[in-house]
Amino acid sequence: MEDGKPVWAPHPVDGFQLGTIVDIGADSLTIEPLRQKGKTFLAPINQVFPAEDDGDKIVEDNCSLMYLNEATLLNNIRVRYSKDKIYTFVANILIAVNPYNDIPKLYSPETIKQYQGKSLGTLPPHVYAIADKAFRDMRVLKMSQSIIVSGESGAGKTENTKFVLRYLTTSYGTGQDIDERIVEANPLLEAFGNAKTVRNNNSSRFGKFVEIHFNEKVLHFLCKYKMKENNDKIKKRT
Ligand SMILES: Nc1ncnc2c1ncn2[C@@H]1O[C@H](COP(=O)(O)OP(=O)(O)OP(=O)(O)O)[C@@H](O)[C@H]1O
């Protein structure tokens, strides 16, 4: 980091703010915020990160950023989110930000068709791209594949898991009743194990482990779930 270069410095409310270095001390930097010229402040060196030269640059994969750090990663996701691009890749990991509203055509049957058989990275980041890669890898490698969905309460894990199920059954299902039954099993499971919390009106109060079995003719579905609160193990087969 040098004098005059754009950097991300700590901000009390926004997390980070863009600024330039005006002086370099032993363990702190003097920063001039971009939005408040002439009003400098001190920031510890280890909390200041290099920024992209082009502040408006957004990328579909965070690995394409010139500087990959906490601040550039957050900024890329934030700017994408403001344009209704809720998904961002970090190589073959997908980051999803909950939009809390329906984004038109994001999960439409046409979008499902677009992602079928496409390699990761050829189309914009999407949970369908991850689902398709898992399915294709299973066929090519002849090995079971796992998709781990993780995040805080209300992040969108349940919804995205349902999109994965819908994608797999629509794209690679049998075209028979079983496909619909797999998707329709969710409201039933949610009726048993979901509850309204302060963070989520439809919060799963159990961890979910969903197995989908494919063979040439039949699609099987196995869902095991474990109660979050009392650790009672319940297995359900549908
Ligand atoms: N991709 C999305 N598009 C639109 N709305 C969404 C999306 N993802 C989540 N939501 C909204 O956010 C709510 C919370 O999401 P969800 O139940 O999936 O969170 P969760 O991570 O499973 O939370 P918990 O751990 O509490 O069960 C959903 O009920 C839905 O209204």
XYZ file of N, CA and C and ligand atoms in Angstrom:
745
model
N 0.845 -1.199 0.000
C 0.000 0.000 0.000
C 0.877 1.246 0.000
N 0.540 2.189 -0.885
C 1.356 3.408 -1.000
C 0.486 4.652 -0.838
N 1.181 5.782 -0.612
C 0.481 7.070 -0.552
C -0.320 7.286 -1.835
N -1.539 7.791 -1.706
C -2.327 8.153 -2.887
C -3.104 7.008 -3.490
N -2.828 5.769 -3.050
C -3.543 4.603 -3.605
C -4.910 4.444 -2.942
N -5.944 4.007 -3.681
C -7.242 3.798 -3.023
C -7.202 2.605 -2.074
N -7.817 2.787 -0.924
C -7.860 1.692 0.074
C -9.252 1.627 0.700
N -9.536 0.476 1.275
C -10.734 0.330 2.092
C -10.314 0.462 3.552
N -10.905 1.448 4.246
C -10.576 1.666 5.659
C -11.835 1.423 6.491
N -11.674 1.138 7.796
C -12.866 0.834 8.611
C -13.860 1.992 8.653
N -15.137 1.634 8.667
C -16.203 2.634 8.812
C -17.117 2.157 9.934
N -17.505 3.053 10.858
C -18.278 2.592 12.029
C -19.623 1.976 11.676
N -20.239 2.391 10.575
C -21.578 1.876 10.233
C -21.524 0.947 9.026
N -20.845 1.358 7.969
C -20.859 0.597 6.706
C -19.853 -0.554 6.655
N -19.028 -0.681 7.681
C -17.988 -1.728 7.645
C -16.701 -1.178 7.081
N -16.766 -0.750 5.797
C -15.571 -0.190 5.164
C -15.955 1.052 4.368
N -14.992 1.947 4.185
C -15.198 3.122 3.326
C -13.960 3.299 2.463
N -14.194 3.832 1.265
C -13.077 4.077 0.352
C -12.343 5.338 0.762
N -11.033 5.306 0.647
C -10.233 6.488 0.953
C -8.863 6.375 0.308
N -8.023 7.358 0.586
C -6.632 7.273 0.098
C -5.701 7.474 1.284
N -4.516 6.876 1.171
C -3.524 7.013 2.236
C -2.837 8.369 2.075
N -2.804 9.147 3.153
C -2.073 10.428 3.056
C -0.785 10.391 3.886
N -0.712 9.466 4.859
C 0.529 9.348 5.641
C 0.638 7.927 6.193
N 1.875 7.432 6.253
C 2.091 6.073 6.752
C 2.876 6.144 8.067
N 2.272 5.662 9.158
C 2.944 5.648 10.459
C 3.482 4.261 10.763
N 3.996 4.072 12.001
C 4.609 2.791 12.368
C 3.563 1.673 12.350
N 2.428 1.901 13.013
C 1.415 0.856 13.012
C 0.024 1.388 12.629
N -0.017 2.607 12.104
C -1.309 3.139 11.652
C -1.125 3.972 10.386
N -2.230 4.162 9.699
C -2.211 4.931 8.445
C -3.152 6.123 8.593
N -2.785 7.249 7.995
C -3.709 8.390 7.967
C -4.471 8.300 6.650
N -5.789 8.263 6.773
C -6.654 8.048 5.607
C -7.517 9.280 5.359
N -7.659 9.633 4.102
C -8.606 10.686 3.716
C -9.781 10.014 3.009
N -10.969 10.050 3.622
C -12.112 9.373 2.977
C -12.459 10.026 1.639
N -12.869 9.208 0.705
C -13.199 9.717 -0.637
C -14.389 10.671 -0.596
N -15.332 10.354 0.333
C -16.558 11.166 0.390
C -16.420 12.407 1.272
N -15.361 12.468 2.086
C -15.181 13.645 2.952
C -13.753 14.147 2.808
N -13.483 14.762 1.688
C -12.135 15.266 1.397
C -11.682 16.222 2.501
N -10.434 16.122 2.893
C -9.856 17.040 3.883
C -10.078 16.610 5.322
N -10.972 15.600 5.536
C -11.254 15.153 6.912
C -10.555 13.809 7.131
N -9.318 13.852 7.611
C -8.539 12.608 7.721
C -8.793 11.920 9.063
N -8.451 10.625 9.092
C -8.532 9.884 10.358
C -7.459 8.792 10.366
N -7.154 8.303 11.567
C -6.134 7.260 11.709
C -6.793 5.882 11.706
N -6.168 4.918 11.045
C -6.708 3.540 11.048
C -5.541 2.565 11.245
N -5.743 1.526 12.080
C -4.675 0.537 12.260
C -4.326 -0.117 10.915
N -3.034 -0.348 10.685
C -2.585 -0.886 9.383
C -3.308 -2.190 9.030
N -3.506 -3.068 10.050
C -4.088 -4.380 9.728
C -5.594 -4.313 9.438
N -6.188 -3.103 9.554
C -7.617 -2.990 9.210
C -7.841 -2.218 7.905
N -6.761 -1.937 7.204
C -6.862 -1.207 5.929
C -6.464 -2.166 4.805
N -7.290 -2.196 3.753
C -7.068 -3.156 2.671
C -6.950 -2.439 1.328
N -6.109 -2.942 0.435
C -6.036 -2.321 -0.887
C -7.371 -2.436 -1.624
N -7.722 -1.388 -2.382
C -8.978 -1.386 -3.156
C -8.656 -1.512 -4.633
N -9.658 -1.955 -5.382
C -9.491 -2.030 -6.841
C -9.287 -0.623 -7.388
N -8.509 -0.495 -8.455
C -8.313 0.836 -9.056
C -9.636 1.368 -9.603
N -10.415 0.466 -10.211
C -11.726 0.858 -10.726
C -12.780 0.518 -9.665
N -13.241 1.559 -8.949
C -14.172 1.349 -7.830
C -15.499 0.746 -8.246
N -15.906 0.926 -9.525
C -17.213 0.429 -9.976
C -17.134 -0.970 -10.569
N -15.929 -1.543 -10.586
C -15.769 -2.852 -11.212
C -16.503 -3.920 -10.391
N -17.372 -4.678 -11.066
C -17.948 -5.830 -10.372
C -17.635 -7.087 -11.167
N -17.420 -8.162 -10.453
C -17.056 -9.414 -11.124
C -17.990 -10.529 -10.673
N -18.159 -11.540 -11.541
C -19.065 -12.651 -11.198
C -18.397 -13.625 -10.234
N -17.063 -13.664 -10.288
C -16.305 -14.551 -9.408
C -15.328 -13.692 -8.619
N -15.451 -13.753 -7.289
C -14.577 -12.915 -6.467
C -13.094 -13.197 -6.718
N -12.797 -14.405 -7.219
C -11.388 -14.722 -7.499
C -10.841 -13.858 -8.630
N -11.716 -13.213 -9.408
C -11.240 -12.353 -10.499
C -10.865 -10.957 -10.019
N -11.080 -10.681 -8.745
C -10.704 -9.358 -8.231
C -9.179 -9.252 -8.184
N -8.690 -8.094 -8.470
C -7.235 -7.873 -8.409
C -6.751 -8.076 -6.977
N -7.488 -7.482 -6.010
C -7.164 -7.648 -4.589
C -8.317 -8.392 -3.943
N -8.066 -9.583 -3.453
C -9.140 -10.330 -2.782
C -8.938 -10.205 -1.274
N -9.751 -9.407 -0.652
C -9.708 -9.263 0.806
C -11.135 -9.047 1.296
N -11.278 -8.992 2.599
C -12.615 -8.882 3.205
C -13.410 -7.708 2.610
N -12.729 -6.573 2.401
C -13.422 -5.360 1.956
C -13.817 -5.434 0.482
N -12.903 -5.890 -0.394
C -13.240 -5.946 -1.825
C -14.314 -7.009 -2.067
N -14.213 -8.114 -1.299
C -15.214 -9.184 -1.428
C -16.606 -8.661 -1.040
N -16.657 -7.969 0.116
C -17.946 -7.418 0.569
C -18.486 -6.382 -0.408
N -17.587 -5.531 -0.922
C -18.044 -4.479 -1.836
C -18.603 -5.082 -3.122
N -17.919 -6.100 -3.641
C -18.396 -6.742 -4.869
C -19.785 -7.342 -4.657
N -19.962 -8.011 -3.519
C -21.263 -8.638 -3.237
C -22.337 -7.571 -3.028
N -21.963 -6.476 -2.355
C -22.922 -5.396 -2.080
C -23.386 -4.716 -3.377
N -22.428 -4.418 -4.261
C -22.798 -3.731 -5.511
C -23.637 -4.668 -6.380
N -23.257 -5.951 -6.430
C -24.035 -6.914 -7.214
C -25.461 -7.012 -6.654
N -25.558 -7.077 -5.331
C -26.866 -7.193 -4.681
C -27.763 -6.013 -5.032
N -27.158 -4.806 -5.099
C -27.956 -3.606 -5.428
C -28.484 -3.677 -6.859
N -27.904 -4.567 -7.680
C -28.396 -4.739 -9.059
C -29.181 -6.038 -9.212
N -29.682 -6.553 -8.086
C -30.459 -7.798 -8.077
C -29.650 -9.012 -8.497
N -28.326 -8.909 -8.433
C -27.483 -10.083 -8.715
C -27.113 -10.671 -7.352
N -27.957 -11.574 -6.854
C -27.779 -12.020 -5.463
C -26.733 -13.124 -5.326
N -26.326 -13.716 -6.445
C -25.350 -14.813 -6.381
C -23.984 -14.352 -6.876
N -22.937 -14.823 -6.211
C -21.553 -14.524 -6.620
C -20.717 -15.772 -6.381
N -19.871 -16.099 -7.322
C -18.968 -17.244 -7.127
C -17.717 -16.834 -6.371
N -17.164 -17.776 -5.609
C -15.763 -17.705 -5.188
C -15.223 -19.054 -5.639
N -14.674 -19.104 -6.839
C -14.336 -20.366 -7.512
C -15.596 -21.241 -7.563
N -15.561 -22.459 -6.999
C -16.780 -23.272 -7.095
C -17.661 -23.209 -5.840
N -17.444 -22.164 -5.064
C -18.340 -21.892 -3.922
C -19.286 -20.778 -4.365
N -20.546 -20.891 -3.945
C -21.524 -19.861 -4.326
C -21.946 -19.074 -3.087
N -21.844 -17.755 -3.185
C -22.357 -16.900 -2.104
C -23.734 -16.410 -2.537
N -24.721 -16.532 -1.643
C -26.079 -16.055 -1.951
C -26.485 -15.040 -0.897
N -27.042 -13.933 -1.341
C -27.563 -12.943 -0.398
C -29.084 -12.968 -0.507
N -29.747 -13.066 0.641
C -31.210 -13.157 0.630
C -31.820 -11.828 0.155
N -32.575 -11.830 -0.959
C -33.156 -10.570 -1.444
C -34.446 -10.192 -0.707
N -35.022 -11.128 0.001
C -36.301 -10.922 0.705
C -37.408 -10.423 -0.221
N -37.254 -10.624 -1.515
C -38.384 -10.398 -2.419
C -38.133 -11.235 -3.672
N -39.165 -11.385 -4.480
C -39.024 -12.226 -5.672
C -38.351 -11.445 -6.790
N -37.261 -11.964 -7.289
C -36.590 -11.315 -8.416
C -37.144 -11.958 -9.691
N -37.737 -11.120 -10.579
C -38.423 -11.703 -11.741
C -37.507 -12.628 -12.557
N -38.061 -13.763 -12.922
C -37.425 -14.749 -13.807
C -36.174 -15.415 -13.244
N -35.800 -15.100 -11.991
C -34.550 -15.670 -11.470
C -34.611 -17.191 -11.390
N -35.803 -17.723 -11.110
C -35.910 -19.180 -10.956
C -36.906 -19.785 -11.960
N -37.139 -19.077 -13.048
C -38.181 -19.510 -13.993
C -37.776 -20.795 -14.732
N -38.749 -21.497 -15.324
C -38.428 -22.709 -16.097
C -37.430 -22.420 -17.224
N -37.489 -21.214 -17.807
C -36.539 -20.849 -18.883
C -35.122 -20.790 -18.320
N -35.006 -20.236 -17.097
C -33.672 -20.151 -16.469
C -33.151 -21.556 -16.182
N -34.027 -22.445 -15.737
C -33.619 -23.840 -15.486
C -33.033 -24.427 -16.765
N -33.729 -24.213 -17.870
C -33.270 -24.769 -19.162
C -31.892 -24.226 -19.534
N -31.700 -22.919 -19.296
C -30.420 -22.290 -19.668
C -29.224 -22.969 -19.002
N -29.416 -23.397 -17.743
C -28.275 -23.889 -16.979
C -27.980 -25.372 -17.224
N -28.898 -26.048 -17.911
C -28.713 -27.492 -18.079
C -27.466 -27.815 -18.902
N -26.584 -28.590 -18.298
C -25.391 -29.076 -18.995
C -24.304 -28.034 -19.198
N -24.437 -26.866 -18.568
C -23.433 -25.803 -18.765
C -22.358 -25.870 -17.677
N -21.106 -25.734 -18.101
C -20.008 -25.756 -17.124
C -20.096 -24.549 -16.206
N -19.596 -24.759 -14.993
C -19.594 -23.676 -14.003
C -18.807 -22.490 -14.545
N -19.385 -21.311 -14.487
C -18.661 -20.107 -14.925
C -19.034 -19.655 -16.316
N -19.738 -20.512 -17.083
C -20.115 -20.073 -18.433
C -21.353 -19.161 -18.401
N -22.163 -19.316 -17.342
C -23.338 -18.448 -17.166
C -23.197 -17.716 -15.827
N -23.971 -16.644 -15.628
C -23.858 -15.912 -14.363
C -24.041 -16.832 -13.151
N -23.436 -16.473 -12.011
C -23.546 -17.299 -10.807
C -25.012 -17.558 -10.444
N -25.300 -18.788 -10.098
C -26.685 -19.154 -9.772
C -26.637 -20.473 -9.006
N -27.635 -20.672 -8.156
C -27.690 -21.946 -7.428
C -27.930 -23.098 -8.411
N -28.557 -22.808 -9.554
C -28.767 -23.851 -10.572
C -27.431 -24.322 -11.155
N -26.455 -23.423 -11.248
C -25.146 -23.802 -11.792
C -24.473 -24.820 -10.866
N -24.653 -24.629 -9.568
C -24.067 -25.551 -8.581
C -24.775 -26.902 -8.675
N -26.102 -26.869 -8.755
C -26.881 -28.109 -8.838
C -26.486 -28.883 -10.097
N -26.341 -28.177 -11.202
C -26.004 -28.854 -12.459
C -24.602 -29.460 -12.395
N -23.684 -28.738 -11.801
C -22.316 -29.264 -11.697
C -22.306 -30.545 -10.847
N -23.063 -30.515 -9.730
C -23.112 -31.699 -8.862
C -23.655 -32.891 -9.645
N -24.710 -32.660 -10.432
C -25.306 -33.762 -11.189
C -24.326 -34.292 -12.251
N -23.695 -33.363 -12.986
C -22.780 -33.802 -14.045
C -21.562 -34.510 -13.457
N -21.031 -33.983 -12.330
C -19.880 -34.634 -11.692
C -20.239 -36.038 -11.211
N -21.468 -36.191 -10.704
C -21.903 -37.515 -10.245
C -21.855 -38.514 -11.405
N -22.323 -38.059 -12.569
C -22.358 -38.964 -13.735
C -20.963 -39.242 -14.260
N -20.142 -38.211 -14.349
C -18.807 -38.379 -14.941
C -17.893 -39.162 -13.986
N -17.892 -38.763 -12.720
C -16.966 -39.370 -11.751
C -17.526 -40.646 -11.139
N -18.817 -40.892 -11.372
C -19.529 -42.031 -10.777
C -19.346 -42.062 -9.250
N -19.451 -40.883 -8.684
C -19.323 -40.757 -7.220
C -20.429 -39.848 -6.695
N -20.864 -40.133 -5.465
C -21.874 -39.254 -4.856
C -21.296 -37.859 -4.680
N -22.148 -36.868 -4.812
C -21.723 -35.478 -4.648
C -22.504 -34.848 -3.493
N -21.859 -33.935 -2.797
C -22.534 -33.236 -1.694
C -22.578 -31.739 -1.965
N -23.691 -31.138 -1.631
C -23.792 -29.671 -1.665
C -24.028 -29.234 -0.223
N -23.113 -28.484 0.318
C -23.265 -28.021 1.704
C -23.840 -26.608 1.674
N -24.972 -26.437 2.344
C -25.626 -25.124 2.373
C -25.502 -24.589 3.795
N -24.827 -23.481 3.940
C -24.542 -22.993 5.276
C -24.808 -21.496 5.378
N -25.170 -21.014 6.547
C -25.412 -19.577 6.725
C -26.193 -19.342 8.004
N -26.309 -18.076 8.379
C -27.019 -17.763 9.624
C -28.534 -17.910 9.419
N -29.263 -17.827 10.499
C -30.717 -17.979 10.403
C -31.310 -16.884 9.513
N -32.130 -17.299 8.546
C -32.763 -16.336 7.633
C -31.920 -16.035 6.401
N -30.771 -16.698 6.276
C -29.880 -16.414 5.140
C -30.457 -16.906 3.814
N -31.317 -17.907 3.871
C -31.919 -18.426 2.636
C -31.532 -19.876 2.345
N -31.059 -20.611 3.354
C -30.626 -22.001 3.149
C -31.782 -22.884 2.678
N -32.919 -22.764 3.380
C -34.060 -23.619 3.049
C -34.540 -23.335 1.628
N -34.671 -22.037 1.307
C -35.166 -21.667 -0.029
C -34.213 -22.182 -1.102
N -32.912 -21.985 -0.915
C -31.956 -22.400 -1.944
C -31.890 -23.920 -2.069
N -32.078 -24.623 -0.942
C -32.111 -26.084 -1.023
C -33.306 -26.520 -1.861
N -34.419 -25.820 -1.700
C -35.618 -26.159 -2.492
C -35.392 -25.856 -3.982
N -34.660 -24.777 -4.271
C -34.365 -24.472 -5.674
C -33.485 -25.572 -6.289
N -32.558 -26.106 -5.478
C -31.702 -27.194 -5.967
C -32.555 -28.429 -6.268
N -33.454 -28.742 -5.330
C -34.333 -29.910 -5.530
C -35.203 -29.725 -6.764
N -35.760 -28.525 -6.897
C -36.634 -28.238 -8.043
C -35.836 -28.360 -9.337
N -34.613 -27.844 -9.317
C -33.783 -27.889 -10.523
C -33.480 -29.345 -10.909
N -33.064 -30.142 -9.924
C -32.676 -31.527 -10.234
C -33.864 -32.352 -10.690
N -35.006 -32.148 -10.040
C -36.164 -32.950 -10.442
C -36.682 -32.504 -11.812
N -36.652 -31.190 -12.064
C -37.140 -30.706 -13.365
C -36.195 -31.123 -14.486
N -34.892 -30.990 -14.242
C -33.919 -31.228 -15.316
C -33.611 -32.707 -15.517
N -33.501 -33.430 -14.417
C -32.993 -34.793 -14.527
C -33.910 -35.817 -13.862
N -35.139 -35.413 -13.571
C -36.086 -36.342 -12.956
C -36.678 -37.276 -13.988
N -37.638 -38.060 -13.528
C -38.233 -39.063 -14.408
C -39.377 -38.477 -15.228
N -39.795 -37.262 -14.855
C -40.969 -36.687 -15.504
C -42.232 -37.296 -14.952
N -42.110 -38.056 -13.865
C -43.285 -38.706 -13.277
C -43.618 -38.093 -11.924
N -44.600 -38.687 -11.313
C -45.137 -38.204 -10.047
C -44.068 -38.023 -8.961
N -43.063 -38.900 -8.978
C -42.043 -38.887 -7.926
C -41.338 -37.529 -7.838
N -41.115 -36.881 -8.988
C -40.436 -35.573 -9.000
C -41.218 -34.556 -8.165
N -42.520 -34.522 -8.436
C -43.367 -33.550 -7.730
C -43.442 -33.909 -6.248
N -43.472 -35.203 -5.945
C -43.575 -35.625 -4.541
C -42.334 -35.227 -3.748
N -41.171 -35.278 -4.418
C -39.925 -34.875 -3.751
C -40.006 -33.412 -3.345
N -40.448 -32.578 -4.273
C -40.538 -31.139 -3.987
C -41.634 -30.861 -2.967
N -42.742 -31.588 -3.119
C -43.883 -31.333 -2.232
C -43.673 -31.873 -0.817
N -42.626 -32.678 -0.613
C -42.344 -33.191 0.735
C -41.935 -32.061 1.676
N -41.415 -30.975 1.101
C -40.883 -29.891 1.923
C -41.909 -29.214 2.840
N -43.071 -28.794 2.297
C -44.038 -28.164 3.199
C -44.433 -29.081 4.350
N -44.455 -30.401 4.065
C -44.813 -31.374 5.102
C -43.754 -31.368 6.210
N -42.479 -31.441 5.806
C -41.397 -31.437 6.784
C -41.376 -30.119 7.553
N -41.642 -29.032 6.815
C -41.618 -27.718 7.464
C -42.752 -27.600 8.485
N -43.887 -28.238 8.184
C -45.021 -28.189 9.113
C -44.646 -28.820 10.451
N -43.817 -29.856 10.404
C -43.401 -30.518 11.648
C -42.318 -29.740 12.385
N -41.386 -29.181 11.632
C -40.162 -28.712 12.293
C -39.846 -27.246 12.174
N -40.714 -26.437 11.541
C -40.394 -25.006 11.425
C -41.191 -24.187 12.429
N -40.646 -23.019 12.749
C -41.347 -22.130 13.672
C -40.953 -20.698 13.373
N -41.808 -19.777 13.793
C -41.482 -18.361 13.593
C -40.502 -17.924 14.681
N -39.430 -17.250 14.272
C -38.478 -16.699 15.247
C -38.325 -15.208 14.950
N -37.530 -14.508 15.765
C -37.346 -13.072 15.506
C -36.584 -12.842 14.206
N -35.829 -13.829 13.755
C -35.006 -13.643 12.563
C -35.638 -14.182 11.301
N -36.584 -15.083 11.453
C -37.127 -15.742 10.273
C -38.539 -16.249 10.564
N -39.499 -15.843 9.746
C -40.888 -16.271 9.947
C -41.073 -17.759 9.738
N -40.144 -18.354 8.973
C -40.269 -19.780 8.648
C -38.945 -20.472 8.941
N -38.530 -20.400 10.209
C -37.197 -20.894 10.570
C -37.212 -22.408 10.805
N -36.286 -23.112 10.151
C -36.158 -24.557 10.386
C -35.534 -24.734 11.763
N -36.202 -25.455 12.601
C -35.633 -25.704 13.930
C -34.926 -27.048 13.946
N -34.444 -27.479 12.800
C -33.702 -28.751 12.700
C -32.701 -28.624 11.568
N -31.597 -29.342 11.688
C -30.627 -29.396 10.588
C -31.132 -30.407 9.590
N -30.936 -30.163 8.326
C -31.505 -31.061 7.317
C -30.406 -31.758 6.539
N -30.585 -33.046 6.331
C -29.648 -33.805 5.510
C -30.481 -34.502 4.446
N -30.370 -34.026 3.233
C -31.225 -34.543 2.160
C -30.388 -35.395 1.217
N -30.832 -36.607 0.972
C -30.137 -37.457 -0.010
C -31.049 -37.681 -1.193
N -30.525 -37.493 -2.389
C -31.302 -37.835 -3.588
C -30.559 -38.956 -4.290
N -31.242 -40.030 -4.564
C -30.620 -41.175 -5.237
C -31.107 -41.236 -6.672
N -30.176 -41.356 -7.587
C -30.552 -41.476 -8.991
C -30.161 -42.865 -9.496
N -31.004 -43.462 -10.290
C -30.511 -44.493 -11.189
C -31.173 -44.220 -12.533
N -31.021 -45.129 -13.463
C -31.499 -44.765 -14.794
C -33.004 -44.568 -14.859
N -33.721 -45.254 -13.953
C -35.174 -45.166 -14.063
C -35.821 -44.373 -12.940
N -35.241 -44.471 -11.754
C -35.975 -43.960 -10.595
C -35.163 -42.906 -9.849
N -35.878 -41.967 -9.319
C -35.292 -40.935 -8.496
C -35.781 -41.205 -7.079
N -34.886 -41.498 -6.153
C -35.300 -41.726 -4.767
C -34.956 -40.497 -3.946
N -35.594 -40.378 -2.850
C -35.350 -39.207 -2.021
C -35.357 -39.633 -0.562
N -34.368 -39.243 0.140
C -34.282 -39.594 1.553
C -33.946 -38.332 2.326
N -34.721 -38.056 3.315
C -34.433 -36.854 4.096
C -34.298 -37.238 5.564
N -33.132 -36.958 6.128
C -32.955 -37.210 7.553
C -32.893 -35.849 8.207
N -33.469 -35.728 9.351
C -33.263 -34.450 10.009
C -33.114 -34.596 11.505
N -32.389 -33.649 12.019
C -31.972 -33.743 13.408
C -32.447 -32.480 14.118
N -33.171 -32.638 15.204
C -33.697 -31.457 15.868
C -32.552 -30.611 16.394
N -32.659 -29.297 16.187
C -31.610 -28.390 16.645
C -31.594 -28.304 18.166
N -32.821 -28.286 18.718
C -32.878 -27.903 20.126
C -32.677 -29.058 21.104
N -33.265 -30.221 20.832
C -33.140 -31.279 21.831
C -32.362 -32.491 21.341
N -31.824 -32.389 20.138
C -30.963 -33.445 19.616
C -31.660 -34.787 19.419
N -32.984 -34.833 19.492
C -33.681 -36.085 19.191
C -33.485 -36.388 17.729
N -33.046 -37.573 17.453
C -32.851 -37.890 16.046
C -34.132 -38.478 15.471
N -34.561 -37.873 14.404
C -35.762 -38.363 13.738
C -35.407 -38.668 12.305
N -35.760 -39.791 11.839
C -35.514 -40.098 10.435
C -36.844 -40.241 9.740
N -36.961 -39.608 8.631
C -38.192 -39.695 7.854
C -37.864 -40.206 6.477
N -38.641 -41.081 5.989
C -38.437 -41.537 4.627
C -39.684 -41.204 3.806
N -39.495 -40.546 2.697
C -40.667 -40.208 1.883
C -40.512 -40.843 0.518
N -33.726 -16.484 -3.069
C -34.741 -15.947 -2.399
N -35.643 -15.185 -3.055
C -36.676 -14.595 -2.388
N -36.877 -14.719 -1.045
C -36.010 -15.479 -0.342
C -34.885 -16.126 -0.976
N -34.191 -16.790 -0.032
C -34.856 -16.581 1.128
N -35.942 -15.794 0.940
C -36.892 -15.313 1.983
O -36.241 -15.343 3.238
C -36.938 -16.184 4.156
C -35.942 -16.932 5.027
O -35.212 -17.850 4.231
P -34.928 -19.349 4.681
O -36.082 -19.896 5.471
O -34.493 -20.097 3.484
O -33.706 -19.106 5.676
P -32.825 -20.218 6.425
O -31.396 -19.861 6.155
O -33.257 -21.581 6.048
O -33.165 -19.878 7.942
P -33.227 -20.865 9.234
O -31.816 -21.287 9.541
O -33.801 -19.956 10.286
O -34.140 -21.991 8.888
C -37.802 -17.099 3.284
O -38.959 -17.501 3.952
C -38.121 -16.222 2.091
O -39.217 -15.372 2.382
